[in-house]
Amino acid sequence: MRDGEYKVVVNDEEQYSIWFAGRTVPDGWREAGFAGDKQQCLDHIEQVWTDMRPRSLREAMGR
């Protein structure tokens, strides 16, 4: 792993974060299918994470 390589990860609540590309994703998170340098990953998250509320809250408010 070179410095500056990251991957985008997401949890069951559909909250996004970045993780070092060469490390195992922590429990409760899964790879979201995007990797790049830190800024590229943050830009990707900004595009796809349009509702910051956790999934469970969105679902509860939708009822």
Coordinates of N, CA, C and O in Angstrom, one line a residue, residues 33-59:
G33 N -17.1 -0.1 -3.1 CA -16.7 -0.2 -4.5 C -16.0 1.0 -5.2 O -16.0 1.1 -6.4
F34 N -15.5 1.8 -4.4 CA -14.7 3.0 -4.9 C -13.4 3.1 -4.1 O -13.4 2.9 -2.9
A35 N -12.3 3.4 -4.8 CA -11.0 3.6 -4.2 C -10.3 4.7 -4.9 O -10.6 5.0 -6.1
G36 N -9.4 5.3 -4.3 CA -8.6 6.4 -4.9 C -7.8 7.1 -3.8 O -7.7 6.6 -2.7
D37 N -7.3 8.3 -4.1 CA -6.6 9.1 -3.1 C -7.7 9.6 -2.1 O -8.9 9.5 -2.4
K38 N -7.3 10.2 -1.0 CA -8.2 10.7 0.0 C -9.3 11.6 -0.6 O -10.5 11.5 -0.3
Q39 N -8.8 12.6 -1.3 CA -9.8 13.6 -1.8 C -10.8 13.0 -2.8 O -11.9 13.3 -2.8
Q40 N -10.3 12.1 -3.7 CA -11.2 11.4 -4.6 C -12.3 10.6 -3.8 O -13.5 10.6 -4.2
C41 N -11.9 10.0 -2.8 CA -12.8 9.2 -2.0 C -13.8 10.1 -1.3 O -15.0 9.8 -1.3
L42 N -13.3 11.2 -0.7 CA -14.2 12.2 -0.1 C -15.2 12.8 -1.1 O -16.4 13.0 -0.8
D43 N -14.7 13.1 -2.3 CA -15.6 13.6 -3.3 C -16.7 12.6 -3.7 O -17.8 13.0 -3.9
H44 N -16.3 11.4 -3.8 CA -17.2 10.3 -4.2 C -18.3 10.2 -3.1 O -19.5 10.2 -3.4
I45 N -17.9 10.3 -1.8 CA -18.9 10.2 -0.7 C -19.8 11.4 -0.8 O -21.1 11.2 -0.6
E46 N -19.3 12.5 -1.1 CA -20.2 13.7 -1.2 C -21.2 13.6 -2.3 O -22.4 14.0 -2.2
Q47 N -20.9 12.9 -3.3 CA -21.8 12.6 -4.5 C -22.9 11.6 -4.1 O -24.1 11.7 -4.5
V48 N -22.5 10.6 -3.4 CA -23.5 9.4 -3.2 C -24.2 9.5 -1.8 O -25.3 8.9 -1.7
W49 N -23.6 10.2 -0.8 CA -24.3 10.2 0.5 C -25.0 11.5 0.6 O -24.6 12.5 1.1
T50 N -26.2 11.5 0.0 CA -27.0 12.8 -0.1 C -27.9 13.0 1.1 O -28.4 14.1 1.3
D51 N -28.2 12.0 1.9 CA -29.0 12.1 3.1 C -28.2 11.6 4.3 O -28.0 10.4 4.4
M52 N -27.7 12.4 5.2 CA -26.8 12.0 6.2 C -27.5 11.3 7.4 O -26.8 10.7 8.2
R53 N -28.8 11.2 7.4 CA -29.5 10.5 8.5 C -29.2 9.0 8.3 O -29.2 8.5 7.2
P54 N -29.1 8.3 9.4 CA -28.9 6.9 9.4 C -30.1 6.2 8.7 O -31.3 6.7 8.8
R55 N -29.9 5.1 8.1 CA -31.0 4.4 7.4 C -32.2 4.1 8.3 O -33.4 4.4 7.9
S56 N -31.9 3.7 9.5 CA -33.0 3.4 10.5 C -33.9 4.6 10.8 O -35.1 4.5 10.9
L57 N -33.3 5.8 10.9 CA -34.0 7.0 11.1 C -34.8 7.4 9.9 O -36.0 7.7 10.0
R58 N -34.2 7.3 8.7 CA -35.0 7.6 7.5 C -36.2 6.7 7.4 O -37.3 7.1 7.1
E59 N -36.0 5.4 7.7 CA -37.1 4.5 7.6 C -38.2 4.8 8.7 O -39.4 4.8 8.4

